[in-house]
mmCIF file of C-alpha atoms in Angstrom:
data_model
loop_
_atom_site.group_PDB
_atom_site.id
_atom_site.type_symbol
_atom_site.label_atom_id
_atom_site.label_comp_id
_atom_site.label_asym_id
_atom_site.label_seq_id
_atom_site.Cartn_x
_atom_site.Cartn_y
_atom_site.Cartn_z
ATOM 1 C CA MET E 46 -9.262 -11.427 43.912
ATOM 2 C CA ASN E 47 -8.565 -15.163 44.285
ATOM 3 C CA ASN E 48 -11.140 -15.948 41.624
ATOM 4 C CA ILE E 49 -9.489 -13.483 39.268
ATOM 5 C CA LYS E 50 -6.051 -14.958 39.978
ATOM 6 C CA ASN E 51 -7.322 -18.477 39.352
ATOM 7 C CA GLU E 52 -8.864 -17.359 36.088
ATOM 8 C CA LEU E 53 -5.820 -15.430 34.862
ATOM 9 C CA LYS E 54 -3.545 -18.377 35.679
ATOM 10 C CA LYS E 55 -5.080 -20.227 32.714
ATOM 11 C CA TYR E 56 -3.930 -17.761 30.089
ATOM 12 C CA THR E 57 -0.846 -17.162 27.976
ATOM 13 C CA VAL E 58 0.024 -13.719 26.635
ATOM 14 C CA GLY E 59 2.673 -13.073 23.982
ATOM 15 C CA ILE E 60 4.603 -9.814 24.122
ATOM 16 C CA ALA E 61 6.481 -8.738 20.991
ATOM 17 C CA GLY E 62 9.240 -6.446 22.184
ATOM 18 C CA CYS E 63 10.678 -5.823 25.668
ATOM 19 C CA GLY E 64 11.315 -2.078 25.532
ATOM 20 C CA GLY E 65 9.197 0.721 26.953
ATOM 21 C CA LEU E 66 5.857 -0.863 26.148
ATOM 22 C CA GLY E 67 6.821 -4.522 26.565
ATOM 23 C CA SER E 68 8.735 -4.282 29.843
ATOM 24 C CA ASN E 69 6.058 -2.225 31.604
ATOM 25 C CA CYS E 70 3.154 -4.232 30.161
ATOM 26 C CA ALA E 71 4.804 -7.540 31.140
ATOM 27 C CA MET E 72 5.378 -6.390 34.714
ATOM 28 C CA ALA E 73 1.733 -5.337 35.069
ATOM 29 C CA LEU E 74 0.493 -8.664 33.681
ATOM 30 C CA ALA E 75 2.847 -10.635 35.955
ATOM 31 C CA ARG E 76 1.677 -8.688 39.016
ATOM 32 C CA VAL E 77 -1.942 -9.659 38.382
ATOM 33 C CA GLY E 78 -1.025 -13.303 37.846
ATOM 34 C CA ILE E 79 -1.172 -14.137 34.144
ATOM 35 C CA GLY E 80 -0.191 -17.811 33.903
ATOM 36 C CA LYS E 81 2.414 -17.527 31.196
ATOM 37 C CA LEU E 82 4.181 -14.776 29.284
ATOM 38 C CA ILE E 83 6.068 -15.393 26.059
ATOM 39 C CA ILE E 84 8.399 -12.432 25.571
ATOM 40 C CA ALA E 85 10.806 -11.702 22.715
ATOM 41 C CA ASP E 86 13.388 -9.023 21.928
ATOM 42 C CA PHE E 87 16.865 -9.054 20.329
ATOM 43 C CA ASP E 88 18.078 -5.808 21.875
ATOM 44 C CA THR E 89 20.389 -5.072 24.801
ATOM 45 C CA ILE E 90 19.695 -2.533 27.550
ATOM 46 C CA ASP E 91 21.211 0.885 26.974
ATOM 47 C CA LEU E 92 21.572 3.498 29.715
ATOM 48 C CA SER E 93 19.247 5.779 27.725
ATOM 49 C CA ASN E 94 16.471 3.146 27.958
ATOM 50 C CA LEU E 95 16.144 3.670 31.702
ATOM 51 C CA ASN E 96 14.095 6.831 31.155
ATOM 52 C CA ARG E 97 11.084 4.579 30.536
ATOM 53 C CA GLN E 98 11.917 0.875 30.482
ATOM 54 C CA TYR E 99 11.532 -1.443 33.472
ATOM 55 C CA PHE E 100 15.226 -2.211 33.958
ATOM 56 C CA PHE E 101 17.926 -1.211 36.419
ATOM 57 C CA LEU E 102 21.401 0.361 36.249
ATOM 58 C CA ASP E 103 23.186 -2.936 36.921
ATOM 59 C CA GLN E 104 21.374 -4.495 33.941
ATOM 60 C CA VAL E 105 22.791 -2.126 31.318
ATOM 61 C CA GLY E 106 24.385 -4.236 28.578
ATOM 62 C CA GLN E 107 22.225 -7.289 29.280
ATOM 63 C CA LYS E 108 19.696 -8.714 26.837
ATOM 64 C CA LYS E 109 16.307 -7.131 27.471
ATOM 65 C CA CYS E 110 14.333 -10.379 27.218
ATOM 66 C CA PHE E 111 16.421 -12.162 29.884
ATOM 67 C CA ALA E 112 16.657 -9.116 32.165
ATOM 68 C CA LEU E 113 12.875 -8.728 32.022
ATOM 69 C CA LYS E 114 12.415 -12.379 32.903
ATOM 70 C CA GLU E 115 14.731 -11.866 35.891
ATOM 71 C CA ASN E 116 12.820 -8.762 37.022
ATOM 72 C CA ILE E 117 9.496 -10.585 36.810
ATOM 73 C CA SER E 118 10.964 -13.406 38.925
ATOM 74 C CA LYS E 119 11.636 -10.849 41.676
ATOM 75 C CA ILE E 120 7.932 -9.938 41.766
ATOM 76 C CA THR E 121 6.168 -13.281 41.478
ATOM 77 C CA ARG E 122 6.689 -17.017 41.100
ATOM 78 C CA ASN E 123 3.196 -17.490 39.691
ATOM 79 C CA THR E 124 3.933 -16.388 36.142
ATOM 80 C CA VAL E 125 5.968 -18.663 33.888
ATOM 81 C CA VAL E 126 8.124 -16.613 31.515
ATOM 82 C CA GLU E 127 9.516 -17.899 28.232
ATOM 83 C CA ALA E 128 12.098 -15.400 26.974
ATOM 84 C CA TYR E 129 13.411 -15.408 23.406
ATOM 85 C CA ASP E 130 16.459 -13.460 22.253
ATOM 86 C CA ILE E 131 15.245 -13.065 18.718
ATOM 87 C CA LYS E 132 14.448 -10.401 16.117
ATOM 88 C CA LEU E 133 10.837 -11.111 15.279
ATOM 89 C CA SER E 134 9.807 -11.661 11.673
ATOM 90 C CA PRO E 135 6.424 -12.954 10.449
ATOM 91 C CA THR E 136 7.623 -16.583 10.651
ATOM 92 C CA GLU E 137 8.791 -16.246 14.247
ATOM 93 C CA ILE E 138 5.668 -14.354 15.287
ATOM 94 C CA ILE E 139 3.565 -17.246 13.990
ATOM 95 C CA ASP E 140 5.835 -19.866 15.615
ATOM 96 C CA LEU E 141 6.157 -18.201 19.026
ATOM 97 C CA PHE E 142 2.690 -16.792 19.505
ATOM 98 C CA HIS E 143 0.311 -19.274 17.850
ATOM 99 C CA ASP E 144 -0.878 -20.677 21.189
ATOM 100 C CA CYS E 145 -1.216 -17.316 22.947
ATOM 101 C CA ASP E 146 -4.660 -16.139 24.021
ATOM 102 C CA VAL E 147 -3.692 -12.523 23.348
ATOM 103 C CA ILE E 148 -0.684 -10.905 21.649
ATOM 104 C CA VAL E 149 0.689 -7.519 22.714
ATOM 105 C CA GLU E 150 2.522 -5.439 20.109
ATOM 106 C CA ALA E 151 5.323 -3.658 21.940
ATOM 107 C CA PHE E 152 7.720 -2.600 19.206
ATOM 108 C CA ASP E 153 9.295 0.810 18.834
ATOM 109 C CA ARG E 154 9.384 1.389 15.053
ATOM 110 C CA LYS E 155 6.215 1.811 13.022
ATOM 111 C CA GLU E 156 7.487 -0.517 10.287
ATOM 112 C CA MET E 157 7.637 -3.326 12.850
ATOM 113 C CA LYS E 158 4.217 -2.395 14.226
ATOM 114 C CA GLN E 159 2.754 -2.609 10.725
ATOM 115 C CA MET E 160 4.519 -5.940 10.143
ATOM 116 C CA ILE E 161 3.022 -7.630 13.212
ATOM 117 C CA VAL E 162 -0.449 -6.180 12.601
ATOM 118 C CA GLU E 163 -0.429 -7.507 9.022
ATOM 119 C CA THR E 164 0.982 -10.853 10.161
ATOM 120 C CA VAL E 165 -1.659 -11.350 12.848
ATOM 121 C CA ILE E 166 -4.544 -10.199 10.588
ATOM 122 C CA THR E 167 -3.422 -12.716 7.978
ATOM 123 C CA ALA E 168 -2.292 -15.672 10.093
ATOM 124 C CA PHE E 169 -4.577 -15.332 13.142
ATOM 125 C CA PRO E 170 -7.596 -13.233 12.116
ATOM 126 C CA LYS E 171 -9.466 -14.162 15.310
ATOM 127 C CA LYS E 172 -6.653 -13.696 17.816
ATOM 128 C CA PRO E 173 -6.730 -10.445 19.815
ATOM 129 C CA LEU E 174 -3.753 -8.158 19.139
ATOM 130 C CA VAL E 175 -3.224 -5.148 21.413
ATOM 131 C CA VAL E 176 -1.249 -2.420 19.664
ATOM 132 C CA GLY E 177 0.441 0.651 21.155
ATOM 133 C CA SER E 178 0.572 3.629 18.801
ATOM 134 C CA GLY E 179 1.122 7.270 19.680
ATOM 135 C CA LEU E 180 2.818 7.862 23.024
ATOM 136 C CA ALA E 181 5.676 10.315 22.448
ATOM 137 C CA GLY E 182 6.267 13.432 24.503
ATOM 138 C CA TRP E 183 4.417 14.479 27.632
ATOM 139 C CA GLY E 184 1.061 15.872 28.729
ATOM 140 C CA HIS E 185 -2.077 15.466 26.561
ATOM 141 C CA ASN E 186 -3.558 12.911 28.941
ATOM 142 C CA ASN E 187 -6.968 13.032 27.355
ATOM 143 C CA SER E 188 -5.697 12.272 23.857
ATOM 144 C CA ILE E 189 -4.699 8.748 24.928
ATOM 145 C CA ARG E 190 -7.489 6.281 24.273
ATOM 146 C CA ALA E 191 -8.259 2.696 23.314
ATOM 147 C CA ARG E 192 -10.400 1.517 20.428
ATOM 148 C CA LYS E 193 -11.260 -1.841 18.927
ATOM 149 C CA VAL E 194 -11.621 -2.867 15.293
ATOM 150 C CA ASP E 195 -12.352 -6.570 14.814
ATOM 151 C CA ASN E 196 -9.513 -8.426 16.552
ATOM 152 C CA LEU E 197 -7.324 -5.312 16.870
ATOM 153 C CA TYR E 198 -7.195 -3.131 19.966
ATOM 154 C CA ILE E 199 -5.316 0.135 19.543
ATOM 155 C CA CYS E 200 -4.015 2.010 22.595
ATOM 156 C CA GLY E 201 -2.428 5.462 22.396
ATOM 157 C CA ASP E 202 -3.169 8.838 20.842
ATOM 158 C CA GLU E 203 -2.524 7.469 17.315
ATOM 159 C CA SER E 204 -0.736 10.669 16.438
ATOM 160 C CA ARG E 205 2.322 11.735 18.450
ATOM 161 C CA GLU E 206 5.381 10.086 16.963
ATOM 162 C CA THR E 207 8.817 9.992 18.586
ATOM 163 C CA SER E 208 11.378 12.511 17.316
ATOM 164 C CA ASP E 209 14.250 14.560 18.749
ATOM 165 C CA ASP E 210 11.737 17.096 20.051
ATOM 166 C CA LEU E 211 9.262 14.483 21.193
ATOM 167 C CA PRO E 212 11.105 11.658 22.969
ATOM 168 C CA PRO E 213 9.401 8.646 24.490
ATOM 169 C CA LEU E 214 9.230 9.324 28.251
ATOM 170 C CA ALA E 215 8.242 7.170 31.226
ATOM 171 C CA PRO E 216 4.836 8.723 32.005
ATOM 172 C CA ARG E 217 3.125 8.446 28.605
ATOM 173 C CA VAL E 218 4.904 5.210 27.651
ATOM 174 C CA GLY E 219 3.855 3.773 31.009
ATOM 175 C CA ILE E 220 0.261 4.920 30.522
ATOM 176 C CA VAL E 221 0.013 3.210 27.134
ATOM 177 C CA ALA E 222 1.833 0.058 28.333
ATOM 178 C CA ASN E 223 -0.540 -0.244 31.286
ATOM 179 C CA MET E 224 -3.503 0.531 29.055
ATOM 180 C CA GLN E 225 -2.393 -2.398 26.891
ATOM 181 C CA ALA E 226 -2.201 -4.624 29.990
ATOM 182 C CA ASN E 227 -5.624 -3.355 31.071
ATOM 183 C CA THR E 228 -6.995 -4.187 27.619
ATOM 184 C CA VAL E 229 -5.563 -7.711 27.910
ATOM 185 C CA LEU E 230 -7.469 -8.156 31.186
ATOM 186 C CA GLU E 231 -10.675 -6.909 29.618
ATOM 187 C CA ILE E 232 -10.263 -9.373 26.745
ATOM 188 C CA LEU E 233 -9.584 -12.286 29.126
ATOM 189 C CA LEU E 234 -12.015 -11.465 31.942
ATOM 190 C CA GLY E 235 -14.747 -9.536 30.134
ATOM 191 C CA GLU E 236 -15.701 -5.992 30.948
ATOM 192 C CA GLY E 237 -16.312 -6.681 34.663
ATOM 193 C CA MET A 60 -22.392 5.333 -1.138
ATOM 194 C CA ASN A 61 -22.580 4.649 2.576
ATOM 195 C CA ILE A 62 -19.799 2.745 4.297
ATOM 196 C CA ILE A 63 -18.619 2.021 7.808
ATOM 197 C CA LEU A 64 -15.224 3.628 8.282
ATOM 198 C CA ASN A 65 -13.450 2.811 11.540
ATOM 199 C CA ASN A 66 -16.738 1.734 13.134
ATOM 200 C CA ARG A 67 -18.561 4.938 12.086
ATOM 201 C CA PRO A 68 -21.060 5.420 9.247
ATOM 202 C CA GLU A 69 -19.827 7.750 6.498
ATOM 203 C CA SER A 70 -21.367 8.919 3.214
ATOM 204 C CA PHE A 71 -19.553 9.728 -0.013
ATOM 205 C CA LYS A 72 -20.824 11.206 -3.279
ATOM 206 C CA ALA A 73 -18.938 8.677 -5.379
ATOM 207 C CA ASP A 74 -20.366 5.187 -5.983
ATOM 208 C CA LYS A 75 -16.902 3.685 -5.700
ATOM 209 C CA LEU A 76 -13.539 4.810 -4.404
ATOM 210 C CA THR A 77 -10.139 3.202 -4.610
ATOM 211 C CA VAL A 78 -8.269 3.014 -1.326
ATOM 212 C CA ASN A 79 -5.984 5.850 -2.434
ATOM 213 C CA GLU A 80 -8.980 8.003 -3.368
ATOM 214 C CA LEU A 81 -10.538 7.376 0.031
ATOM 215 C CA LEU A 82 -7.296 8.354 1.783
ATOM 216 C CA LYS A 83 -7.210 11.568 -0.253
ATOM 217 C CA VAL A 84 -10.853 12.479 0.386
ATOM 218 C CA LYS A 85 -10.437 11.826 4.106
ATOM 219 C CA ASN A 86 -7.123 13.679 4.188
ATOM 220 C CA PHE A 87 -5.330 10.736 5.803
ATOM 221 C CA THR A 88 -1.717 11.769 5.382
ATOM 222 C CA PHE A 89 0.017 9.231 7.598
ATOM 223 C CA ARG A 90 2.372 6.910 5.757
ATOM 224 C CA MET A 91 2.377 3.709 7.783
ATOM 225 C CA LEU A 92 -1.096 2.297 7.397
ATOM 226 C CA VAL A 93 -2.931 -0.941 7.876
ATOM 227 C CA ILE A 94 -6.130 -1.120 5.854
ATOM 228 C CA LYS A 95 -8.855 -3.740 5.870
ATOM 229 C CA ILE A 96 -11.946 -3.921 3.679
ATOM 230 C CA ASN A 97 -14.605 -6.263 5.044
ATOM 231 C CA GLY A 98 -11.988 -7.942 7.194
ATOM 232 C CA ASN A 99 -9.501 -8.529 4.368
ATOM 233 C CA LEU A 100 -6.052 -6.999 4.570
ATOM 234 C CA ILE A 101 -5.242 -4.641 1.682
ATOM 235 C CA LYS A 102 -1.542 -4.390 0.894
ATOM 236 C CA LYS A 103 0.042 -1.074 -0.047
ATOM 237 C CA THR A 104 0.560 -2.250 -3.638
ATOM 238 C CA GLU A 105 -3.216 -2.693 -3.932
ATOM 239 C CA TYR A 106 -4.235 0.813 -2.794
ATOM 240 C CA ASP A 107 -4.751 1.955 -6.415
ATOM 241 C CA THR A 108 -6.679 -1.124 -7.507
ATOM 242 C CA SER A 109 -8.758 -2.126 -4.469
ATOM 243 C CA THR A 110 -12.136 -0.423 -4.481
ATOM 244 C CA ILE A 111 -14.600 0.419 -1.750
ATOM 245 C CA SER A 112 -18.311 0.413 -2.515
ATOM 246 C CA ASP A 113 -21.661 0.810 -0.772
ATOM 247 C CA GLY A 114 -22.018 -1.200 2.424
ATOM 248 C CA ASP A 115 -18.330 -1.972 2.848
ATOM 249 C CA LYS A 116 -16.720 -2.007 6.251
ATOM 250 C CA VAL A 117 -13.353 -0.299 6.126
ATOM 251 C CA MET A 118 -10.643 -0.026 8.737
ATOM 252 C CA VAL A 119 -7.840 2.492 8.330
ATOM 253 C CA MET A 120 -5.290 2.349 11.088
ATOM 254 C CA HIS A 121 -2.142 4.443 11.046
ATOM 255 C CA LEU A 122 0.849 3.502 13.084
ATOM 256 C CA VAL A 123 3.374 5.880 14.586
ATOM 257 C CA SER A 124 6.778 5.093 16.049
ATOM 258 C CA GLY A 125 7.451 4.955 19.762
ATOM 259 C CA GLY A 126 7.579 2.303 22.420
#
């Protein structure tokens, strides 16, 4: 375990979005001792977010990026967190994440997911990008999977989209967020 | 032609297909796509003009909302 911690300390992971995917993925990566996390989100915490996002009642109304940094600081002092209150566009993605060893896509809307995938393919064709796609609803454990195409790693069922009938809920969002974190470890440490 | 589609070998009767033709043949109905041919990103505006031919490596990834 100490060897793994010493190894993970060397790496920086960028997380684009601090909602359901980003907050849970960041906490998992901090717990295992990633050296540095660069997190970004422009949104504030709404009470309705607490059904899946790693925040607390007394944080409602706060900026997600700063609240997540605070929550990580309650778990570990070994992970440096840079938090940016910013709505990510291609320019900012390139600026913020160019030195990251891995980038995690943790947006909610598919338009934003497409934007970061296209940005990373174009600007950083060699940099690993771990995408979450397809996590709405409940059940269907075995439909959630991970696959790799070139520098892209896709986690989720790639099919179930959020809607009024199919909300994003803690269990499946948490599974995909942790699968993303698990994929980051596999990229950084090898298959083990 | 034989291509690699999403890491799997696939055969098609046609010698060439545009991206839109491929999507139709494969019945890919999702709207928010990222497509690469031989590692190069193909923008949505190029789906009617970019062609896929024998030996190409194609990635079609569809993205759905939720996070």
